[in-house]
CSV table of C-alpha atoms in Angstrom, one decimal:
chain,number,residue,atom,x,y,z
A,1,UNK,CA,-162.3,-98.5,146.0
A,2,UNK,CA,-158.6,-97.3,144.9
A,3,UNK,CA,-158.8,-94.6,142.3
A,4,UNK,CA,-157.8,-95.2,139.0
A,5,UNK,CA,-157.2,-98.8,139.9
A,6,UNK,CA,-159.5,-101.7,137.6
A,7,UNK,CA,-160.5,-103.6,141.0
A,8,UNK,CA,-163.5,-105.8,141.5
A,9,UNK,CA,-164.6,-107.8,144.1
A,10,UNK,CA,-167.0,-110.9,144.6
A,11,UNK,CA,-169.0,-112.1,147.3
A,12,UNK,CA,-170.3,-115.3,147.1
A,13,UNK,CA,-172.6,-116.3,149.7
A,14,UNK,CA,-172.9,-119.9,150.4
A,15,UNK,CA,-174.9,-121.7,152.8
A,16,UNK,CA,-171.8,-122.8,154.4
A,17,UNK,CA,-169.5,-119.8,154.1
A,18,UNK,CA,-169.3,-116.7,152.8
A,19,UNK,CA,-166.3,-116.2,150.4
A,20,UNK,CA,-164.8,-112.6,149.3
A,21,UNK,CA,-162.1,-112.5,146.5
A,22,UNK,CA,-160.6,-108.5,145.9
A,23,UNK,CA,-158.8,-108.8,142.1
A,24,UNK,CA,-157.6,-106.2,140.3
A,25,UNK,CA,-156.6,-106.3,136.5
A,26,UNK,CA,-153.2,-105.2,135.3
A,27,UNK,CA,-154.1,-102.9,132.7
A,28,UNK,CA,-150.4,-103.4,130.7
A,29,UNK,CA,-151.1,-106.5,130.2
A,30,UNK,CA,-155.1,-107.5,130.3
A,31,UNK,CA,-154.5,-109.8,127.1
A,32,UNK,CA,-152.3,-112.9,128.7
A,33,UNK,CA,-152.8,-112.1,132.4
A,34,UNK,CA,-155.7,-113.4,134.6
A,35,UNK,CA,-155.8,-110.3,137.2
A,36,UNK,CA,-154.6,-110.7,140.6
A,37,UNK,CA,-156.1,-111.7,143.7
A,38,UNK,CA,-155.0,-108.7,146.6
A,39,UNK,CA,-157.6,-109.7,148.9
A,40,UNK,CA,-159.8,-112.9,150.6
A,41,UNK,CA,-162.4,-112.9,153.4
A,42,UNK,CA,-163.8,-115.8,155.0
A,43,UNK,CA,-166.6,-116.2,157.3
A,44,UNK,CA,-168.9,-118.6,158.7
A,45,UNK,CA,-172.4,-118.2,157.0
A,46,UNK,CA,-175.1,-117.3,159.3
A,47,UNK,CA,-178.9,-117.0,158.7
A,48,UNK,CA,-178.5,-118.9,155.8
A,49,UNK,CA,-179.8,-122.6,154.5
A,50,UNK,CA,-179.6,-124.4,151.4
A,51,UNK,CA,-178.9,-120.8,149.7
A,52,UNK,CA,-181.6,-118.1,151.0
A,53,UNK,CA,-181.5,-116.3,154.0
A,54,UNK,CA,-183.3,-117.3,157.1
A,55,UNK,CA,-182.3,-114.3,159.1
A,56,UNK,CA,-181.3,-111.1,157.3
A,57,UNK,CA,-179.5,-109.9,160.4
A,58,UNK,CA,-177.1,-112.9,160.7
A,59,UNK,CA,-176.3,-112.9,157.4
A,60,UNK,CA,-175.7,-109.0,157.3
A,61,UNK,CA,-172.8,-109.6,160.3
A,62,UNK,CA,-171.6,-112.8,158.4
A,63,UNK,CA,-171.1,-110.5,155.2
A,64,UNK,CA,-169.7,-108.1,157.4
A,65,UNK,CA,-167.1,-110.2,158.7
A,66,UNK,CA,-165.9,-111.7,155.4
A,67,UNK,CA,-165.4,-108.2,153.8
A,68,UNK,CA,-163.9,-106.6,156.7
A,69,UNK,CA,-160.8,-109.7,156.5
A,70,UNK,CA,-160.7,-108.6,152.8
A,71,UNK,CA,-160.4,-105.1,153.2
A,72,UNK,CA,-157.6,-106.6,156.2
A,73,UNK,CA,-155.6,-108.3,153.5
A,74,UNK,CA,-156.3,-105.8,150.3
A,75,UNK,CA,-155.7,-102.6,152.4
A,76,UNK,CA,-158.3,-101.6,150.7
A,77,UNK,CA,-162.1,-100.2,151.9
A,78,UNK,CA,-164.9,-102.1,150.2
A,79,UNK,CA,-168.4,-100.5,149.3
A,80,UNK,CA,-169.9,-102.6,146.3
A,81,UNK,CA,-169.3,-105.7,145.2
A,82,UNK,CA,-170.8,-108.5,142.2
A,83,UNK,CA,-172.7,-111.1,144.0
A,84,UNK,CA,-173.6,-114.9,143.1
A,85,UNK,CA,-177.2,-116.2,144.3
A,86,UNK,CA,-177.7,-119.8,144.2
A,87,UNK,CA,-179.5,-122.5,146.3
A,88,UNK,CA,-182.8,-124.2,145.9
A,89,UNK,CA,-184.2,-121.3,145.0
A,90,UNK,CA,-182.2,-121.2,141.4
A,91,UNK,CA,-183.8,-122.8,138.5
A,92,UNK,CA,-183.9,-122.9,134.8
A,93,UNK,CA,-186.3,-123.2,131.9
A,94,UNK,CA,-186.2,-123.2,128.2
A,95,UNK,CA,-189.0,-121.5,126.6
A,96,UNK,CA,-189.6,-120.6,122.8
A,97,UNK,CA,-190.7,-117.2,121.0
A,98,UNK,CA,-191.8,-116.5,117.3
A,99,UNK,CA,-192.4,-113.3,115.7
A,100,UNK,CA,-193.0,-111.8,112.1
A,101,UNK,CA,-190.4,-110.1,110.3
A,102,UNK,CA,-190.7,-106.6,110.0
A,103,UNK,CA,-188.8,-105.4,106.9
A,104,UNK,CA,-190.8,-105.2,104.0
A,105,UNK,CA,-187.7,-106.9,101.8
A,106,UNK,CA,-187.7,-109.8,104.8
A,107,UNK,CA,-184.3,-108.9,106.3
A,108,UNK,CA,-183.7,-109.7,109.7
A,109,UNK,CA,-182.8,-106.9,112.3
A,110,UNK,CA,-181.7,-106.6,115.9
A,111,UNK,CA,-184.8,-105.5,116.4
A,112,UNK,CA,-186.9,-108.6,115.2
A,113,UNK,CA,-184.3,-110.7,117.3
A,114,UNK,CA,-185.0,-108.3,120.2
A,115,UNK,CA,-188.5,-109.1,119.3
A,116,UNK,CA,-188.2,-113.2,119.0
A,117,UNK,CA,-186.7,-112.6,122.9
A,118,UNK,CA,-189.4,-110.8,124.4
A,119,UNK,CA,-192.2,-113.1,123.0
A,120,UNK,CA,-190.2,-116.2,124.6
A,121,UNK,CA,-190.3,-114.8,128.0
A,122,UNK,CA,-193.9,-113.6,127.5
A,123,UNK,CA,-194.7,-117.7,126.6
A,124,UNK,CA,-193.0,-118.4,130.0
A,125,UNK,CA,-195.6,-120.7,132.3
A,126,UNK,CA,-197.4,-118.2,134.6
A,127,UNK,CA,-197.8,-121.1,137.3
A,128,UNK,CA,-193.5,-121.0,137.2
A,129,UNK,CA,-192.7,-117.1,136.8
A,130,UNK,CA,-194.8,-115.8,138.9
A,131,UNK,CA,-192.9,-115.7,142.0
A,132,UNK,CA,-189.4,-115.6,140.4
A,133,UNK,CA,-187.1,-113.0,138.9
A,134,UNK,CA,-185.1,-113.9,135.5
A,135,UNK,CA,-181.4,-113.3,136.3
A,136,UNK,CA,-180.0,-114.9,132.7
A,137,UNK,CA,-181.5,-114.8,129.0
A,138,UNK,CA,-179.5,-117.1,127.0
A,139,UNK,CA,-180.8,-117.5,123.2
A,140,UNK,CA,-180.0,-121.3,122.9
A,141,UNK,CA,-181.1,-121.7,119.0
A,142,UNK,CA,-182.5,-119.3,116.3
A,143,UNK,CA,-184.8,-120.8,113.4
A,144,UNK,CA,-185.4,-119.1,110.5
A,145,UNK,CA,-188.6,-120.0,108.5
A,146,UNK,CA,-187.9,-123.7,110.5
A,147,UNK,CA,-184.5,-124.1,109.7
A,148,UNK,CA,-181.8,-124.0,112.0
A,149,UNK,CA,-179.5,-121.0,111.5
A,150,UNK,CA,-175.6,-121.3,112.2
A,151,UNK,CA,-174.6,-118.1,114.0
A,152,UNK,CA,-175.9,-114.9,114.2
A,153,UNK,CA,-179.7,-114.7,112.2
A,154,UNK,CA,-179.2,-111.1,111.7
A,155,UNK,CA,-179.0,-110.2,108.2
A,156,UNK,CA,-180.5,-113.1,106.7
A,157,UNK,CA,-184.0,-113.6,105.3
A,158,UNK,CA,-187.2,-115.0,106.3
A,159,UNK,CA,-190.4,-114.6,106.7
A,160,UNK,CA,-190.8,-115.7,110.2
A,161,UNK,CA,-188.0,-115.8,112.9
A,162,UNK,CA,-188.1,-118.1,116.4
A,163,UNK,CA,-185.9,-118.2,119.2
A,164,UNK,CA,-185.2,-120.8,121.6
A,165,UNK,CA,-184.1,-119.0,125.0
A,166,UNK,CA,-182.7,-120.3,128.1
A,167,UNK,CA,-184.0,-118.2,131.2
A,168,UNK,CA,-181.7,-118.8,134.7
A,169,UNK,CA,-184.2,-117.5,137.4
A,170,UNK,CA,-184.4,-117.3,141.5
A,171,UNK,CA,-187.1,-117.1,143.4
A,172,UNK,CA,-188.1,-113.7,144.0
A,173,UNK,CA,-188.2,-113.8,147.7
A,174,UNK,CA,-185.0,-115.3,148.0
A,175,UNK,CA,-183.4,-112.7,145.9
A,176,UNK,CA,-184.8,-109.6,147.8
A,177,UNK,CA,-183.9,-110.9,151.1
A,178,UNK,CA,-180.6,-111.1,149.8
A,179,UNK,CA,-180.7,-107.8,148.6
A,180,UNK,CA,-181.7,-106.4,152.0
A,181,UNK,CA,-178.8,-108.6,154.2
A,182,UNK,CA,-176.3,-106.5,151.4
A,183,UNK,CA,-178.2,-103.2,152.3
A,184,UNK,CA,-177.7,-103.9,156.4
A,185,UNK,CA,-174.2,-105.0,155.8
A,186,UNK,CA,-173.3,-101.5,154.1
A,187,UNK,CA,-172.4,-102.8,150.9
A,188,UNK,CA,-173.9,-102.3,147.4
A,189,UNK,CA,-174.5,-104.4,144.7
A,190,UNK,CA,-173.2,-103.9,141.5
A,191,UNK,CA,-174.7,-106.9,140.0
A,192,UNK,CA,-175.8,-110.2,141.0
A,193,UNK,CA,-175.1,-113.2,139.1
A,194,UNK,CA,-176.0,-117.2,139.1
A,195,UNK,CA,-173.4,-119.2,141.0
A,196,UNK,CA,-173.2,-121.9,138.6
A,197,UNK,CA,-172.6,-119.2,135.9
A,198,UNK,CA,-169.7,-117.1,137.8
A,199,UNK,CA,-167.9,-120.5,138.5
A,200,UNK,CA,-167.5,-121.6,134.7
A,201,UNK,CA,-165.6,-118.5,134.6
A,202,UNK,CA,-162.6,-119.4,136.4
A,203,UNK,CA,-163.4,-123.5,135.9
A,204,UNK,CA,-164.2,-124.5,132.0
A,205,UNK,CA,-162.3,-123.8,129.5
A,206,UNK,CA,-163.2,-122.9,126.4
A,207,UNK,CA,-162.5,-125.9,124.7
A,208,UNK,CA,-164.9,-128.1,127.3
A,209,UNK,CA,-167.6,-125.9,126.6
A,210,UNK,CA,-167.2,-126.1,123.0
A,211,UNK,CA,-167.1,-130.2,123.0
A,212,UNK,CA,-169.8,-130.5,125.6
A,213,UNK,CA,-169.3,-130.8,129.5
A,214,UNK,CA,-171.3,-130.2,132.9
A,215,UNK,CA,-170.2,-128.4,135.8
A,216,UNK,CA,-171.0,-129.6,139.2
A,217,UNK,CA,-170.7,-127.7,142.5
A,218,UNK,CA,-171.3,-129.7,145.5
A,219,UNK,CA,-171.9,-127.4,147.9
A,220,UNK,CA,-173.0,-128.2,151.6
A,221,UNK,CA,-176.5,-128.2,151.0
A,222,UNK,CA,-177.3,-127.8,147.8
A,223,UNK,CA,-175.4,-129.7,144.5
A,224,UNK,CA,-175.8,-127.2,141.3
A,225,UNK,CA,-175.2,-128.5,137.8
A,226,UNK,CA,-174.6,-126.5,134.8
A,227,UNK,CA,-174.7,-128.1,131.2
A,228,UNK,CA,-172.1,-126.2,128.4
A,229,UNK,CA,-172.2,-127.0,124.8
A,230,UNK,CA,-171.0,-125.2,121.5
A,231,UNK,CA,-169.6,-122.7,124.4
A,232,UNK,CA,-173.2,-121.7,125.6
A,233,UNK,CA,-175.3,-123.1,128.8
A,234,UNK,CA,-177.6,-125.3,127.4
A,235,UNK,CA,-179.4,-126.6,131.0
A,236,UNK,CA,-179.1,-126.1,135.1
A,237,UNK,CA,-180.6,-127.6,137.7
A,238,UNK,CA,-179.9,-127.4,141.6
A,239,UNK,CA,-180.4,-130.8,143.8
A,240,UNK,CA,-181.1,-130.7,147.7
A,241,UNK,CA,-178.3,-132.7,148.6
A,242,UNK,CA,-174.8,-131.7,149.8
A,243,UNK,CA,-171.4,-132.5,151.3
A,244,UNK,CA,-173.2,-132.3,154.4
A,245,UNK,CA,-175.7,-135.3,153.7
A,246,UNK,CA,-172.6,-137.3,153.6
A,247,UNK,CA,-171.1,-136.0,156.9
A,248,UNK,CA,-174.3,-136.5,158.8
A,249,UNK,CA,-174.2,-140.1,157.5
A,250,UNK,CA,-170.8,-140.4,158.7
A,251,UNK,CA,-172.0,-139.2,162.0
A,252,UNK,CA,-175.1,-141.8,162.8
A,253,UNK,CA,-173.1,-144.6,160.5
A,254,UNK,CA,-169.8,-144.3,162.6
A,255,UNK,CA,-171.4,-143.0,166.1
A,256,UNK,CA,-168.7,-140.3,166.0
A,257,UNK,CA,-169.4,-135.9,166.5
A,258,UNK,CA,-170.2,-134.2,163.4
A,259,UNK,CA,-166.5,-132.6,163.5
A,260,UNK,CA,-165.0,-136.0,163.3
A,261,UNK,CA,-167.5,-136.9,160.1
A,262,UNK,CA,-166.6,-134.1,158.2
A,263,UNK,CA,-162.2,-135.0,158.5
A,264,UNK,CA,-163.2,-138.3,157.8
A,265,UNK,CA,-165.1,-137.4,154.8
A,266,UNK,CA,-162.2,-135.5,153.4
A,267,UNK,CA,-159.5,-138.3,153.8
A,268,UNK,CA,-158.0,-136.0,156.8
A,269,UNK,CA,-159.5,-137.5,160.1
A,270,UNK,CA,-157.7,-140.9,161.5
A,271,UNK,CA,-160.4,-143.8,160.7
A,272,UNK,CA,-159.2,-145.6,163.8
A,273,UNK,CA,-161.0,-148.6,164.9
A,274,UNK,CA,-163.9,-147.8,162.4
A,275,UNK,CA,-163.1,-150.4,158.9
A,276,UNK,CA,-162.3,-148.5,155.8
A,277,UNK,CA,-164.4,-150.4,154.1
A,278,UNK,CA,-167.6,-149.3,156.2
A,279,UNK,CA,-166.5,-145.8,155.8
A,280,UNK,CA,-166.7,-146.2,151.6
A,281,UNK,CA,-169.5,-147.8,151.9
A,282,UNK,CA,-171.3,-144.7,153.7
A,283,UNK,CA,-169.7,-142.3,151.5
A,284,UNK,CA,-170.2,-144.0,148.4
A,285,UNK,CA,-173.4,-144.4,148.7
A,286,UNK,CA,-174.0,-141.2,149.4
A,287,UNK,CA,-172.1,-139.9,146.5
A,288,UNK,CA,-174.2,-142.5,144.0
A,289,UNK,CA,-177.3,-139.9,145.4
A,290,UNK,CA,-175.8,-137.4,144.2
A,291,UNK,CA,-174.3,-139.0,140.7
A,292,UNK,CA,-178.2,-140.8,140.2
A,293,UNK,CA,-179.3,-137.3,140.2
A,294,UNK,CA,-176.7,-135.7,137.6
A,295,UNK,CA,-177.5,-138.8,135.1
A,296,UNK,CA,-180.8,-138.9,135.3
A,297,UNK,CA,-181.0,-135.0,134.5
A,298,UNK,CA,-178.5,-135.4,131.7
A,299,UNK,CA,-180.6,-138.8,130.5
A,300,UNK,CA,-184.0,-135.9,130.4
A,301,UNK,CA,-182.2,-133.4,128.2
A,302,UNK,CA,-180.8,-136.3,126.0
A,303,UNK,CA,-177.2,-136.0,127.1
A,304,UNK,CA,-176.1,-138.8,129.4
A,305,UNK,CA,-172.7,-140.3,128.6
A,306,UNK,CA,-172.6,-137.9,125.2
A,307,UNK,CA,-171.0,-134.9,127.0
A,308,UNK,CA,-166.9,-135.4,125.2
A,309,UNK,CA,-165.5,-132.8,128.1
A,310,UNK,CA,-167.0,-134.9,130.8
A,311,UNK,CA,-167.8,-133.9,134.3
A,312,UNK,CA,-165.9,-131.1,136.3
A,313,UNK,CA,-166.5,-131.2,139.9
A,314,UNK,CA,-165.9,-128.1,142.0
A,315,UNK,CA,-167.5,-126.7,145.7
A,316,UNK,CA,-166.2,-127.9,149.2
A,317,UNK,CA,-167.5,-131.6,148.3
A,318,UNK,CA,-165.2,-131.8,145.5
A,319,UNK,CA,-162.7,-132.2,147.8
A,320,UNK,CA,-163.7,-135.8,148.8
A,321,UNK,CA,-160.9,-138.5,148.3
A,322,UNK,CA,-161.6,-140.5,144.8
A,323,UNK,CA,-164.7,-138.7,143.8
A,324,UNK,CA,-163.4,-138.4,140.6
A,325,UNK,CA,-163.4,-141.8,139.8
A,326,UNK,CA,-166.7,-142.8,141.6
A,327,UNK,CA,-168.0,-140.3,139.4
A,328,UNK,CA,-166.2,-141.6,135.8
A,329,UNK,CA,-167.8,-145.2,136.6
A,330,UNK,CA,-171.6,-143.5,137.9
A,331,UNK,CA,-172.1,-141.1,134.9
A,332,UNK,CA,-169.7,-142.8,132.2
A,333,UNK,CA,-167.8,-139.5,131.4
A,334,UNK,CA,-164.4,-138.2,131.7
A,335,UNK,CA,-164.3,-136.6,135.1
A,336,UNK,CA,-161.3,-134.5,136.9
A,337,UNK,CA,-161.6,-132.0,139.5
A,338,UNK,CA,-161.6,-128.3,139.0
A,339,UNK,CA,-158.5,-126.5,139.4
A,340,UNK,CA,-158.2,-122.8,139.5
A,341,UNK,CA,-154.9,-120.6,138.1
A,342,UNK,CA,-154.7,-117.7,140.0
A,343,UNK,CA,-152.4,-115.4,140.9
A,344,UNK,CA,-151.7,-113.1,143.4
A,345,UNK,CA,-152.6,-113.3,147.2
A,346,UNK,CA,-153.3,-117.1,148.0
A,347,UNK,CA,-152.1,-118.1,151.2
A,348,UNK,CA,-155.4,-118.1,152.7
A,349,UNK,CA,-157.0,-120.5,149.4
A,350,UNK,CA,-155.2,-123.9,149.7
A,351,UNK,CA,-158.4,-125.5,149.0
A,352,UNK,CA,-158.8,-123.4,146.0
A,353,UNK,CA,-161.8,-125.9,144.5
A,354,UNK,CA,-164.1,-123.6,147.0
A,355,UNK,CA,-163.1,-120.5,145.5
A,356,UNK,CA,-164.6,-120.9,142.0
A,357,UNK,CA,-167.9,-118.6,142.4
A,358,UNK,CA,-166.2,-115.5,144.4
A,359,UNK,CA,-163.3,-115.7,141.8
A,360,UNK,CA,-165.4,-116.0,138.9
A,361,UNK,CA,-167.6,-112.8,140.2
A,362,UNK,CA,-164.7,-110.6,140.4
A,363,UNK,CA,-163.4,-111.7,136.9
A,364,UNK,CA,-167.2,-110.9,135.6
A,365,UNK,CA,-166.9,-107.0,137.1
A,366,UNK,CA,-163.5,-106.7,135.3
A,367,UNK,CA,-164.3,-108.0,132.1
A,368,UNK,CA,-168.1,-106.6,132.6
A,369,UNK,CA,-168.2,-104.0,129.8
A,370,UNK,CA,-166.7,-106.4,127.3
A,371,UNK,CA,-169.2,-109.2,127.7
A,372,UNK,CA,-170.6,-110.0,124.5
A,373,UNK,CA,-174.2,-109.3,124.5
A,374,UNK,CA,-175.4,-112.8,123.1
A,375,UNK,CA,-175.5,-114.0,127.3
A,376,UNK,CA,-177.6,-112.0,129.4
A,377,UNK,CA,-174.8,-112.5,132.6
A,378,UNK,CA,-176.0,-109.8,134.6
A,379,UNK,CA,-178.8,-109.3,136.6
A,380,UNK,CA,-177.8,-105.7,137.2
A,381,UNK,CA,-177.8,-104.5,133.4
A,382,UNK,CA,-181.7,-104.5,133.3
A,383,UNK,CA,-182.3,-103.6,137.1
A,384,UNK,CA,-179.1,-102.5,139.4
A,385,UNK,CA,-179.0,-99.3,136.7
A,386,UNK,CA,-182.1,-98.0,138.6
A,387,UNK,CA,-181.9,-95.4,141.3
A,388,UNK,CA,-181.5,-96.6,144.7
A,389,UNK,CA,-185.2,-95.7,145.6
A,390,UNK,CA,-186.3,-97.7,142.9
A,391,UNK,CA,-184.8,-100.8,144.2
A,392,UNK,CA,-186.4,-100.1,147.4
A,393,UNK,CA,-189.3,-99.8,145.7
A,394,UNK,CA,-189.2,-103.0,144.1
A,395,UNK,CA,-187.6,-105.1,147.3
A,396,UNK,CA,-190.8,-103.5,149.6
A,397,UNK,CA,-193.2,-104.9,147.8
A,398,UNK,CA,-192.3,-109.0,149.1
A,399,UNK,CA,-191.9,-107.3,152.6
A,400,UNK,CA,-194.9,-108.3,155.2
């Protein structure tokens, strides 16, 4: 990349498309500005369904293609890049850890927190983790001798100290096929990160995840919903349903080519001879799917209709014509769709609600070293710092 220039870029790769964002920061200002975008790439995704890769080939070219229009419009060669991974292959599960303290006058240290981590993952369900890879720890709640602790537990004392940890994994699989369609396509990866996570980046603000709210990407395939409160993610879950269900309903409802569903969907397409009312009816019913799923996850983590913030709704399905309201009256939240400020190059993002992951990756790389430590957001800091043999190493062993 440019020398002595704070640029970043993010790739995310979506079962629909594949998405490049070049930013850079403008280091006179990093305070008030959000850093500008020099550079997009778009491509259709190849080799690719409901978010892991089918054919590590086809997605290699479609990667290809997508960062070659970004080093087009950046002027600008790329090499390495952050990277979301999302799909059905993403989950979540919250698991607990308790551990002694260590200090004979019952201080608590880094260390004993450190400690409280490690035995959380270790109490992990085998039958779950053992094909997946953990790609976020997220310490949800600290207890202290069974109380609750407000803040930080270090310093205080106890006798015995337990932490209640979020892990964001990916199946294993998934991940290093990824990994090897990044390899082919000549580009390395600096870190790879959840797409639900990289989105709330550029889509929440600070006050929504502080009150409570839950983000939700419909993507094509795959809808993903993230849950923030008290400016943490508390829960994520990814449903196998997308924007597309609704288009191929379209399609058999109406009798009309796939190409004609999709306009339709988005208000764009001319309805014709077909009754508006018969096209609601397809797509609303459709869109209650989806909304039936989001509530009855919120209803298992005790949340439905007590989220202040509301819903946020971002991906390509977002874009659907009064999907905010259908999803006020479904969930019984405040709902508005996501809109990004951005700055810079833009031309080629009208639809800027699809932008959300790639955008939110390259603000992750530029703010990176600041992160505070409390969320895990890279899946690089514990493996990408490995020589490149290692990573070989560790892809080969999923290979046939």
């Amino acid at each position: 990349m440019a020398k002595g220039r704070n640029i970043a870029v993010g790739i995310d790769v979506g079962t629909n498309q594949i998405k490049v964002i070049v930013a850079e920061k403008d280091p006179k200002n990093e305070l008030d500005s959000l850093p500008r975008i020099i550079g997009t790439g778009i491509s259709e995704s190849r080799g690719i369904r409901h978010g892991f890769v089918t054919s590590v080939n086809d997605a290699a070219l479609s990667i290809k293609a997508a960062v070659q229009q970004a080093e087009k419009s950046s002027a600008l060669p790329i090499k390495k890049a952050y990277i979301s991974v999302g799909g059905i292959g993403l989950g979540a599960i919250i698991s607990v850890g308790s551990v002694a303290v260590t200090k004979a006058d019952n201080e608590i240290t880094d260390l004993d927190v450190k400690r409280a981590i490690e035995e959380s993952e270790k109490e992990l369900p085998n039958s779950y983790i053992q094909n997946r890879k953990i790609i976020h720890t997220i310490p949800l709640e600290y207890r202290i001798d069974g109380k609750k602790v407000l803040g930080r537990p270090q310093g205080l004392k106890g006798v015995r100290l337990e932490a209640r940890v979020l892990y964001i994994t990916c199946l294993a699989h998934h991940l290093s096929d990824l990994m090897l369609a990044f390899e082919e396509a000549d580009i390395e990866i600096i870190d790879v990160t959840a797409a639900p996570m990289a989105a709330s980046l550029v889509t929440l603000t600070k006050t929504q995840k502080i009150a409570g709210c839950v983000l939700a990407n419909i993507g094509s395939e795959t809808t993903t919903i993230i849950v923030f409160e008290n400016n943490i993610p508390v829960s994520m879950e990814t449903f196998q349903i997308g924007s597309n269900d609704i288009t191929n309903d379209l399609a058999l409802g109406l009798k009309i080519s796939i190409e004609e569903a999709d306009l339709i969907k988005l208000g764009q397409g001319k309805i014709g001879e077909f009754s508006k009312r018969r096209v609601e009816e397809i797509v609303v019913a459709r869109l209650s799917d989806i909304f039936d799923l989001i509530e009855d996850h919120l209803r298992k983590i005790d949340r439905n209709g007590l989220l202040p913030a509301g819903i946020i709704l971002t991906g390509g399905g977002s874009g659907i014509p009064n999907i905010e309201e259908l999803s006020r009256l479904a969930l019984k939240l405040p709902s508005k769709q996501s809109r990004l400020r951005m700055e810079g190059n833009i031309k080629s993002m009208a639809r800027d609600f699809e932008w959300p992951v790639a955008y939110g990756l390259a603000i992750f790389g530029l703010t990176s070293e600041n992160e505070d430590d409390a969320i895990d957001m890279g899946f690089g800091r514990r493996w990408f710092n490995q020589t490149r043999q290692n990573i070989w190493g560790w892809i080969k062993q999923f290979l046939p």
